[in-house]
Amino acid sequence: MSITRRDLLRVLGGGAVAGAAAPFSFAQPAFVPDVELALSAAAGEARILPGAATRVWQFTGKVLKGPADSLQAIPDSYLGPTLRLRKGQKVRIRFRNELPEPSIVHWHGMDMPSAMDGHPHSVIDPKIEFVYEFEVTNRAGTYWYHPHPHNRTGAQVYQGLAGLLLVTDDEEAALKLPNGDDEIRCVLQDRRFDAGNQLIYLSGGMMGMMDQAHGFLGDRVLVNGRERPALSLATRAYRLRLLNGSNARIYKLAWSDDTPMTMIASDGGLLERPVQQKSITLAPAQRADVILDLSGRTVGTTLELRSAPFPAAAVDAMGMMGMGMGRGRGRGMGGMRSMLESAVPNGAELSLLSVRVVRREASSFRTPARLSSFDRSWIREADVPTRRVTLGFEQGQWFLDGRTFDMLSTTPEETIAAGSTQIWEIVNGGGMMGMQAAHPIHLHGRQFRVMSREGGSAAGRPVSEGLVNAGWLDTVLVMPDETVRIKIPFTHHRGLYLYHCHILEHEDMGIMRNFRVV
Ligand code: C2O
Ligand code: CU
């Protein structure tokens, strides 16, 4: 059974969305897909740790029409198949929910008609199919997909529901970047396991409350569902596509031998030119494409991709609940707080994967000095409406713009003219009692640019120094005490879209709001 436009309108409550019938561009009678995929979410098992298999939830898929490599599995992983799409393709995806609870898929970073975006209002019940139809209009880049049912996104992603969505286009193809076996997908996710190898998520009580307020951290980091994989590589250049698919952990990515990280693309695709940094801060949901050029190395060389250490207080300047200690300074964390924290706090030094150079191979690839062209003046022009969006915490609850999530409502400030441009000034001023944290703020439907960052506590510097603000982003990390201005060219598609914190426990707690494009 498929969800029809009429069904969706019924779910939306008829008149609740004025004029909803006209703008929705799905179930188009003349839609002829270039690619048609079947995707389902169901319970399964994965071998993650030695010993017993782990019960997970996972996406599986099948190509019904179009290039056979439109789907590419990640071997031995609970992750969903990688969708490989090309700009301009018309895509139909038949998503079937085989989970024991409602779900819906969101295509993170993709420019989608509202009804195709996987908004929580369009969740489908078990055994129901939702048919997505859209045209790929994004630039080439590393995007991803995951469920988005309200209150359950954190739990469903944590159980294993996530996959990459890679877009190519002519501009990228012309650069002849490393591809095929020279392209390495790396999805970083931390997890906790019990003695029987089963996943542990939020528990009840004080511990669960703290995990929710801070965001849930695992004590083992998995790369594509494996712990610390070892890659055997040649003396050539590789393209790593890195996704932080963790619920709450922030990584400060660096090579163990101090080779600089050479970043060529961020959330929304290619940067104008490569950026070299000692480290790259990757917040939940963010992506970085990095070139690892091993052409000068001798066979036998080893190195590791690590998350470099930083003080947890850099991203989590929360005093003890209600005690109001250490606001913005990262001081005054009592012993009780660390007792309640994960054994591996944010900022713990982590070894993510190891690389061994095992053979000589000639390689002529040089990272191009210029990757894409950007309109540099656009980012500086400030004569567009500016909206202030605040982040805060009060009485055990995070707030976005002073509010929490409501399924269909929007305020006048959250009503935006189709195709217009706005600057959003996101203010992480903290709340009462010193509750403050770094929040990765994500907007659905469009990529934006970072105009400026102001403020930020001294404690946050070890994390801030790895931030990459170049290029197009759909998720921006807003540090404690910081004000980040982003410039957003809004979509022409009308309807509801979300903006929220991508710490999934924060999102599920309601640091999420709609904006309505009219
Ligand atoms: Cu990646 Cu609203 O989500
Ligand atoms: Cu948050």
Coordinates of C-alpha atoms and ligand atoms in Angstrom, one line a residue:
M1 CA 0.0 0.0 0.0
S2 CA 1.4 3.4 -0.9
I3 CA 0.8 6.7 0.7
T4 CA -1.1 8.9 -1.6
R5 CA -1.3 12.7 -1.6
R6 CA -4.8 12.3 -0.1
D7 CA -3.6 10.2 2.7
L8 CA -0.9 12.7 3.6
L9 CA -3.3 15.5 3.6
R10 CA -5.5 13.6 5.9
V11 CA -2.5 13.0 8.2
L12 CA -1.7 16.7 8.1
G13 CA -5.2 17.4 9.3
G14 CA -6.7 18.9 6.2
G15 CA -6.9 22.7 6.8
A16 CA -4.0 22.7 9.2
V17 CA -1.7 23.5 6.3
A18 CA -3.3 26.2 4.3
G19 CA -3.1 25.6 0.6
A20 CA -1.1 22.4 1.0
A21 CA -2.7 20.6 -1.9
A22 CA -1.2 22.8 -4.6
P23 CA 2.5 23.1 -3.7
F24 CA 3.2 19.4 -2.9
S25 CA 5.0 18.1 -5.9
F26 CA 4.9 14.4 -5.1
A27 CA 2.9 11.6 -6.7
Q28 CA 3.4 13.5 -9.9
P29 CA 1.4 11.8 -12.6
A30 CA 4.1 12.3 -15.3
F31 CA 7.1 11.4 -13.1
V32 CA 9.3 9.0 -15.1
P33 CA 12.2 8.0 -12.8
D34 CA 15.8 7.4 -14.1
V35 CA 16.5 5.5 -11.0
E36 CA 14.0 3.5 -8.9
L37 CA 15.0 1.9 -5.6
A38 CA 13.4 -0.2 -3.0
L39 CA 14.5 0.6 0.5
S40 CA 13.3 -1.0 3.7
A41 CA 14.0 -0.7 7.4
A42 CA 13.9 -3.9 9.5
A43 CA 15.3 -5.6 12.5
G44 CA 18.5 -7.7 11.8
E45 CA 21.8 -8.8 13.3
A46 CA 25.3 -7.7 12.8
R47 CA 28.7 -9.0 13.9
I48 CA 30.3 -6.1 15.6
L49 CA 32.2 -7.4 18.5
P50 CA 33.8 -10.9 19.0
G51 CA 31.2 -13.3 20.3
A52 CA 27.5 -12.9 20.0
A53 CA 25.9 -11.0 17.2
T54 CA 24.3 -7.7 18.0
R55 CA 20.6 -7.1 17.3
V56 CA 20.4 -4.0 15.1
W57 CA 17.9 -2.2 12.9
Q58 CA 19.1 -1.7 9.3
F59 CA 18.2 -0.4 5.9
T60 CA 18.5 -2.8 3.0
G61 CA 17.8 -1.9 -0.6
K62 CA 17.4 -3.0 -4.2
V63 CA 17.8 -1.3 -7.5
L64 CA 14.5 -1.6 -9.5
K65 CA 15.5 0.6 -12.4
G66 CA 18.6 2.5 -13.5
P67 CA 22.4 1.9 -13.0
A68 CA 23.2 -1.2 -10.9
D69 CA 25.7 0.8 -8.9
S70 CA 22.9 3.2 -7.7
L71 CA 23.2 1.2 -4.5
Q72 CA 26.4 0.0 -3.0
A73 CA 26.6 -2.0 0.2
I74 CA 29.3 -1.4 2.8
P75 CA 30.5 -5.0 3.4
D76 CA 30.1 -6.4 6.9
S77 CA 28.3 -3.4 8.2
Y78 CA 24.9 -2.7 9.7
L79 CA 24.8 0.6 7.8
G80 CA 22.4 1.0 5.0
P81 CA 23.5 0.7 1.3
T82 CA 25.2 3.8 -0.1
L83 CA 23.0 5.6 -2.6
R84 CA 25.0 6.8 -5.6
L85 CA 23.1 9.4 -7.5
R86 CA 23.9 11.9 -10.2
K87 CA 22.8 15.5 -10.4
G88 CA 19.8 15.8 -12.7
Q89 CA 18.5 12.3 -12.1
K90 CA 14.9 11.7 -11.3
V91 CA 14.7 9.3 -8.5
R92 CA 11.9 7.2 -7.0
I93 CA 12.4 5.4 -3.7
R94 CA 9.9 3.0 -2.3
F95 CA 10.5 3.0 1.4
R96 CA 8.9 0.1 3.3
N97 CA 8.7 0.2 7.1
E98 CA 9.3 -3.3 8.5
L99 CA 10.1 -1.9 11.9
P100 CA 7.8 -2.5 14.9
E101 CA 7.1 1.2 15.1
P102 CA 6.5 4.2 12.9
S103 CA 9.3 5.7 10.9
I104 CA 10.2 7.9 8.0
V105 CA 13.4 8.6 6.0
H106 CA 15.0 12.1 5.8
W107 CA 17.6 12.8 3.1
H108 CA 20.1 14.9 5.1
G109 CA 21.5 17.8 3.1
M110 CA 19.3 17.3 0.0
D111 CA 17.2 20.0 -1.5
M112 CA 13.8 18.3 -1.4
P113 CA 10.2 19.2 -1.9
S114 CA 8.7 19.5 1.5
A115 CA 6.6 16.4 1.2
M116 CA 9.7 14.3 0.3
D117 CA 11.9 15.6 3.1
G118 CA 10.9 13.0 5.7
H119 CA 9.4 15.5 8.1
P120 CA 8.1 13.7 11.2
H121 CA 4.5 14.5 10.3
S122 CA 4.8 12.0 7.4
V123 CA 5.8 9.0 9.5
I124 CA 4.3 5.7 8.2
D125 CA 3.2 2.8 10.4
P126 CA 4.7 -0.7 10.2
K127 CA 4.1 -2.6 6.9
I128 CA 3.3 0.7 5.0
E129 CA 5.2 2.0 2.0
F130 CA 6.0 5.6 1.4
V131 CA 7.0 6.6 -2.2
Y132 CA 9.5 9.3 -2.6
E133 CA 9.9 11.1 -5.9
F134 CA 12.4 13.8 -6.5
E135 CA 15.0 15.2 -8.8
V136 CA 18.6 15.5 -7.6
T137 CA 19.5 19.2 -7.7
N138 CA 22.3 19.2 -5.2
R139 CA 25.9 19.8 -6.0
A140 CA 28.2 16.7 -5.9
G141 CA 28.8 15.8 -2.3
T142 CA 28.6 13.5 0.6
Y143 CA 25.1 13.5 2.0
W144 CA 23.3 10.9 4.1
Y145 CA 19.9 9.5 5.1
H146 CA 18.4 8.5 8.4
P147 CA 15.0 8.2 10.1
H148 CA 13.2 11.2 11.5
P149 CA 10.2 10.2 13.6
H150 CA 9.7 12.7 16.4
N151 CA 11.1 11.5 19.8
R152 CA 12.5 8.4 18.2
T153 CA 15.2 9.7 15.8
G154 CA 18.0 9.2 18.4
A155 CA 16.9 5.6 19.2
Q156 CA 16.4 4.6 15.5
V157 CA 19.7 6.0 14.3
Y158 CA 21.5 4.4 17.2
Q159 CA 20.0 1.0 16.4
G160 CA 21.8 1.2 13.1
L161 CA 19.5 3.1 10.7
A162 CA 21.7 5.3 8.6
G163 CA 23.4 5.3 5.2
L164 CA 25.4 7.5 2.9
L165 CA 23.9 9.3 -0.2
L166 CA 26.7 10.4 -2.6
V167 CA 25.9 12.8 -5.4
T168 CA 28.2 13.3 -8.4
D169 CA 28.0 16.0 -11.1
D170 CA 30.1 17.1 -14.1
E171 CA 32.1 19.7 -12.2
E172 CA 33.3 17.0 -9.8
A173 CA 33.9 14.4 -12.5
A174 CA 36.2 16.8 -14.3
L175 CA 38.5 16.9 -11.3
K176 CA 39.2 13.1 -11.6
L177 CA 39.3 12.7 -7.8
P178 CA 40.2 9.3 -6.5
N179 CA 37.3 7.0 -7.0
G180 CA 36.5 3.3 -7.1
D181 CA 38.8 1.5 -4.6
D182 CA 40.5 4.8 -4.0
E183 CA 37.4 6.3 -2.4
I184 CA 37.0 5.3 1.2
R185 CA 33.7 5.8 3.1
C186 CA 34.0 6.3 6.8
V187 CA 30.9 6.7 9.0
L188 CA 31.9 7.4 12.6
Q189 CA 29.5 6.2 15.3
D190 CA 30.0 5.6 19.0
R191 CA 28.1 2.9 20.8
R192 CA 27.8 1.3 24.2
F193 CA 27.3 -2.5 24.5
D194 CA 26.3 -4.7 27.4
A195 CA 28.1 -7.9 28.4
G196 CA 26.0 -9.9 25.8
N197 CA 27.1 -7.6 23.0
Q198 CA 23.7 -5.8 22.8
L199 CA 23.4 -2.1 22.3
I200 CA 22.7 0.0 25.4
Y201 CA 20.8 3.3 24.8
L202 CA 19.2 5.7 27.2
S203 CA 18.4 4.1 30.6
G204 CA 15.9 5.5 33.0
G205 CA 16.5 7.6 36.0
M206 CA 19.1 10.2 36.8
M207 CA 21.7 8.6 34.5
G208 CA 19.3 8.6 31.6
M209 CA 18.4 12.2 32.2
M210 CA 22.0 13.2 32.2
D211 CA 22.7 11.3 29.1
Q212 CA 19.8 13.0 27.4
A213 CA 20.8 16.5 28.6
H214 CA 24.4 16.0 27.5
G215 CA 23.7 13.8 24.5
F216 CA 24.3 10.1 24.5
L217 CA 28.0 9.0 24.2
G218 CA 29.2 5.5 23.5
D219 CA 32.4 4.0 24.9
R220 CA 33.5 2.4 21.6
V221 CA 33.8 4.1 18.3
L222 CA 32.8 2.2 15.2
V223 CA 33.8 3.1 11.6
N224 CA 31.2 1.7 9.3
G225 CA 30.1 -0.6 12.1
R226 CA 33.6 -2.0 12.8
E227 CA 35.9 -1.2 15.6
R228 CA 39.2 0.4 14.5
P229 CA 39.4 -1.1 11.0
A230 CA 42.9 -1.5 9.5
L231 CA 43.3 -0.4 5.9
S232 CA 46.0 -1.8 3.6
L233 CA 46.8 0.9 1.0
A234 CA 49.2 1.7 -1.8
T235 CA 51.4 4.7 -2.4
R236 CA 48.6 6.6 -4.0
A237 CA 46.1 9.3 -3.2
Y238 CA 42.8 8.4 -1.5
R239 CA 39.6 10.3 -1.0
L240 CA 38.1 9.7 2.4
R241 CA 34.4 10.6 2.8
L242 CA 34.0 11.2 6.5
L243 CA 30.5 11.4 8.1
N244 CA 30.0 11.9 11.8
G245 CA 27.0 9.7 12.1
S246 CA 27.2 9.7 16.0
N247 CA 24.2 10.8 18.1
A248 CA 26.2 13.3 20.1
R249 CA 30.0 12.9 19.9
I250 CA 32.2 15.6 18.4
Y251 CA 35.5 14.5 16.8
K252 CA 38.6 16.5 16.3
L253 CA 40.1 14.5 13.4
A254 CA 43.8 14.4 12.8
W255 CA 46.5 12.1 11.4
S256 CA 48.7 10.5 14.1
D257 CA 51.9 11.5 12.3
D258 CA 50.9 15.2 12.1
T259 CA 50.2 15.0 8.3
P260 CA 47.8 17.9 7.8
M261 CA 44.2 17.1 7.0
T262 CA 43.6 18.1 3.4
M263 CA 39.9 18.9 3.1
I264 CA 38.3 19.2 -0.3
A265 CA 34.6 19.1 0.5
S266 CA 32.2 19.9 3.4
D267 CA 28.5 19.1 3.9
G268 CA 27.4 20.7 0.6
G269 CA 30.2 19.5 -1.6
L270 CA 33.5 20.8 -3.0
L271 CA 35.2 23.8 -1.4
E272 CA 36.5 26.5 -3.6
R273 CA 40.1 25.3 -2.9
P274 CA 41.5 22.7 -0.6
V275 CA 41.9 23.6 3.1
Q276 CA 44.8 22.2 5.1
Q277 CA 44.5 22.1 8.9
K278 CA 46.1 20.2 11.7
S279 CA 42.7 19.0 12.7
I280 CA 39.1 19.0 11.5
T281 CA 36.3 19.4 14.0
L282 CA 33.4 17.2 12.9
A283 CA 30.1 17.6 14.8
P284 CA 27.2 15.2 14.6
A285 CA 25.8 15.0 11.0
Q286 CA 28.7 17.0 9.4
R287 CA 30.8 15.6 6.6
A288 CA 34.3 16.2 5.4
D289 CA 36.0 14.8 2.3
V290 CA 39.7 14.5 2.8
I291 CA 42.6 13.6 0.5
L292 CA 45.2 11.2 2.0
D293 CA 48.1 11.3 -0.4
L294 CA 50.4 8.4 0.4
S295 CA 52.5 8.8 -2.7
G296 CA 55.7 9.9 -0.9
R297 CA 55.5 7.1 1.7
T298 CA 57.6 4.0 2.0
V299 CA 56.1 0.6 2.1
G300 CA 55.6 -0.4 5.8
T301 CA 54.6 3.0 7.0
T302 CA 51.6 3.1 9.4
L303 CA 49.5 5.9 10.5
E304 CA 46.2 6.4 12.3
L305 CA 43.2 8.6 12.0
R306 CA 42.6 9.9 15.5
S307 CA 40.3 12.1 17.3
A308 CA 42.7 14.4 19.1
P309 CA 42.1 15.1 22.8
F310 CA 40.3 18.2 24.0
P311 CA 38.7 19.0 27.4
A312 CA 35.1 17.9 27.6
A313 CA 34.4 21.4 29.0
A314 CA 35.1 22.8 25.6
V315 CA 31.8 21.6 24.2
D316 CA 29.9 20.9 27.4
A317 CA 30.1 23.8 29.8
M318 CA 27.1 22.6 31.8
G319 CA 27.2 23.0 35.5
M320 CA 25.7 20.3 37.7
M321 CA 21.9 20.3 37.2
G322 CA 20.7 23.3 39.1
M323 CA 24.0 24.1 40.8
G324 CA 25.0 26.8 38.3
M325 CA 28.7 26.2 38.3
G326 CA 31.2 27.1 35.7
R327 CA 29.0 28.9 33.2
G328 CA 30.9 29.3 29.9
R329 CA 34.2 28.7 31.6
G330 CA 34.2 25.0 31.9
R331 CA 35.1 25.1 35.6
G332 CA 33.4 23.7 38.6
M333 CA 32.5 20.3 37.3
G334 CA 32.1 18.3 40.5
G335 CA 33.0 14.7 41.0
M336 CA 29.4 13.7 40.8
R337 CA 29.1 14.9 37.2
S338 CA 32.0 12.8 36.0
M339 CA 30.6 9.8 37.8
L340 CA 27.5 10.2 35.7
E341 CA 29.3 10.7 32.5
S342 CA 30.2 8.1 29.9
A343 CA 33.5 6.4 30.5
V344 CA 34.7 8.0 27.3
P345 CA 33.7 11.6 27.5
N346 CA 33.6 14.0 24.6
G347 CA 37.2 15.0 23.8
A348 CA 38.8 11.7 24.9
E349 CA 41.6 10.8 22.6
L350 CA 40.5 8.0 20.2
S351 CA 42.1 5.9 17.5
L352 CA 39.5 5.6 14.8
L353 CA 41.2 3.6 12.1
S354 CA 44.7 2.6 11.0
V355 CA 46.4 2.7 7.7
R356 CA 49.3 0.6 6.5
V357 CA 51.1 1.3 3.3
V358 CA 51.6 -2.2 1.8
R359 CA 52.6 -1.7 -1.8
R360 CA 54.2 0.7 -4.3
E361 CA 52.0 2.0 -7.0
A362 CA 52.6 4.9 -9.3
S363 CA 50.1 7.7 -8.9
S364 CA 49.9 10.9 -10.8
F365 CA 47.1 12.5 -8.8
R366 CA 47.7 15.9 -7.4
T367 CA 45.0 17.7 -5.3
P368 CA 43.8 20.5 -7.6
A369 CA 44.6 23.9 -6.3
R370 CA 41.1 25.0 -7.4
L371 CA 38.1 22.8 -6.9
S372 CA 35.1 24.9 -7.6
S373 CA 34.1 28.5 -8.1
F374 CA 32.2 30.5 -5.5
D375 CA 30.6 33.9 -5.6
R376 CA 32.8 35.5 -3.0
S377 CA 30.8 38.8 -2.8
W378 CA 27.5 37.0 -2.0
I379 CA 28.7 36.0 1.4
R380 CA 29.6 39.6 2.4
E381 CA 26.4 41.3 1.3
A382 CA 24.4 41.8 4.4
D383 CA 21.4 43.7 3.1
V384 CA 18.9 40.9 3.7
P385 CA 16.6 40.3 6.7
T386 CA 18.4 39.1 9.8
R387 CA 16.7 36.8 12.2
R388 CA 18.0 36.1 15.7
V389 CA 17.7 32.5 16.9
T390 CA 18.6 31.7 20.5
L391 CA 19.7 28.5 22.2
G392 CA 19.0 28.0 25.9
F393 CA 18.4 25.7 28.7
E394 CA 15.9 26.1 31.5
Q395 CA 14.4 23.7 34.0
G396 CA 15.7 20.5 32.5
Q397 CA 14.8 21.4 28.9
W398 CA 16.7 22.9 26.0
F399 CA 15.0 25.6 24.0
L400 CA 15.4 26.8 20.4
D401 CA 14.3 30.4 19.9
G402 CA 12.6 30.2 23.3
R403 CA 10.4 27.3 22.2
T404 CA 10.3 23.5 21.8
F405 CA 9.0 21.4 18.9
D406 CA 5.5 21.5 17.8
M407 CA 4.6 19.2 14.9
L408 CA 3.0 21.6 12.5
S409 CA 3.1 25.1 13.9
T410 CA 5.4 28.0 13.0
T411 CA 5.8 31.6 14.2
P412 CA 5.7 34.6 12.0
E413 CA 9.5 34.7 12.1
E414 CA 9.5 31.1 10.9
T415 CA 7.5 31.9 7.9
I416 CA 9.8 32.5 4.9
A417 CA 9.2 33.6 1.4
A418 CA 10.1 31.0 -1.2
G419 CA 13.5 31.7 -2.9
S420 CA 14.3 34.5 -0.4
T421 CA 17.6 34.9 1.4
Q422 CA 18.0 35.5 5.1
I423 CA 20.8 35.8 7.6
W424 CA 20.3 33.8 10.8
E425 CA 22.2 35.0 13.9
I426 CA 22.4 31.9 16.1
V427 CA 23.1 32.9 19.7
N428 CA 24.3 30.3 22.1
G429 CA 24.0 32.4 25.1
G430 CA 23.3 29.6 27.5
G431 CA 20.5 29.4 30.0
M432 CA 20.1 29.8 33.7
M433 CA 22.2 27.8 36.0
G434 CA 25.2 27.6 33.7
M435 CA 23.7 25.0 31.4
Q436 CA 25.5 25.5 28.1
A437 CA 26.7 23.2 25.4
A438 CA 28.0 23.2 21.8
H439 CA 25.0 22.6 19.5
P440 CA 25.3 21.5 15.9
I441 CA 22.4 23.3 14.2
H442 CA 21.0 21.8 11.1
L443 CA 18.6 23.2 8.5
H444 CA 16.6 21.0 6.2
G445 CA 16.3 21.6 2.5
R446 CA 19.2 24.0 1.9
Q447 CA 22.9 24.5 2.2
F448 CA 24.1 27.8 3.8
R449 CA 27.3 29.7 4.2
V450 CA 28.9 30.8 7.5
M451 CA 29.3 34.6 7.5
S452 CA 30.9 35.2 10.9
R453 CA 31.6 33.7 14.3
E454 CA 31.8 35.9 17.3
G455 CA 32.5 35.3 21.0
G456 CA 33.0 31.8 22.2
S457 CA 34.7 30.9 25.5
A458 CA 38.4 30.4 25.9
A459 CA 37.5 26.8 27.0
G460 CA 36.1 26.1 23.6
R461 CA 39.2 27.0 21.6
P462 CA 40.7 23.5 21.3
V463 CA 37.5 22.6 19.4
S464 CA 37.0 25.9 17.5
E465 CA 40.5 25.8 16.0
G466 CA 39.5 22.7 14.0
L467 CA 36.2 24.1 12.6
V468 CA 36.0 24.5 8.8
N469 CA 33.8 27.4 7.9
A470 CA 34.5 27.3 4.2
G471 CA 32.1 26.0 1.6
W472 CA 28.4 25.2 1.9
L473 CA 27.1 23.6 5.1
D474 CA 23.8 22.2 6.3
T475 CA 25.0 21.8 9.9
V476 CA 27.0 24.3 11.8
L477 CA 28.5 23.8 15.3
V478 CA 27.6 26.8 17.6
M479 CA 30.0 26.8 20.5
P480 CA 29.1 27.9 24.0
D481 CA 28.9 31.7 24.3
E482 CA 29.2 32.0 20.5
T483 CA 27.1 33.9 18.0
V484 CA 27.3 32.4 14.5
R485 CA 25.8 34.2 11.5
I486 CA 24.8 32.1 8.5
K487 CA 23.4 33.2 5.2
I488 CA 20.7 31.0 3.8
P489 CA 19.3 31.1 0.2
F490 CA 15.9 29.4 0.9
T491 CA 14.3 26.8 -1.3
H492 CA 11.7 27.5 -3.9
H493 CA 9.7 24.5 -2.7
R494 CA 6.9 25.5 -0.5
G495 CA 5.9 23.8 2.8
L496 CA 7.3 22.8 6.1
Y497 CA 11.0 22.2 6.8
L498 CA 12.9 21.6 10.1
Y499 CA 15.7 23.2 11.8
H500 CA 17.2 21.6 14.9
C501 CA 20.1 20.6 17.0
H502 CA 21.7 17.4 15.5
I503 CA 22.6 16.0 18.9
L504 CA 19.9 13.5 18.5
E505 CA 18.9 13.4 22.2
H506 CA 18.5 17.2 22.0
E507 CA 16.5 16.9 18.8
D508 CA 14.2 14.3 20.4
M509 CA 13.9 16.5 23.5
G510 CA 12.5 19.2 21.3
I511 CA 15.4 21.5 20.2
M512 CA 13.7 21.5 16.9
R513 CA 11.3 23.9 15.1
N514 CA 9.6 24.2 11.8
F515 CA 10.0 26.9 9.2
R516 CA 7.4 27.3 6.6
V517 CA 8.3 28.4 3.1
V518 CA 5.4 30.2 1.5
Ligands
C2O1 CU1 20.0 14.8 9.8 CU2 16.6 16.8 10.7 O1 18.3 15.7 10.2
CU2 CU 22.0 20.5 21.1

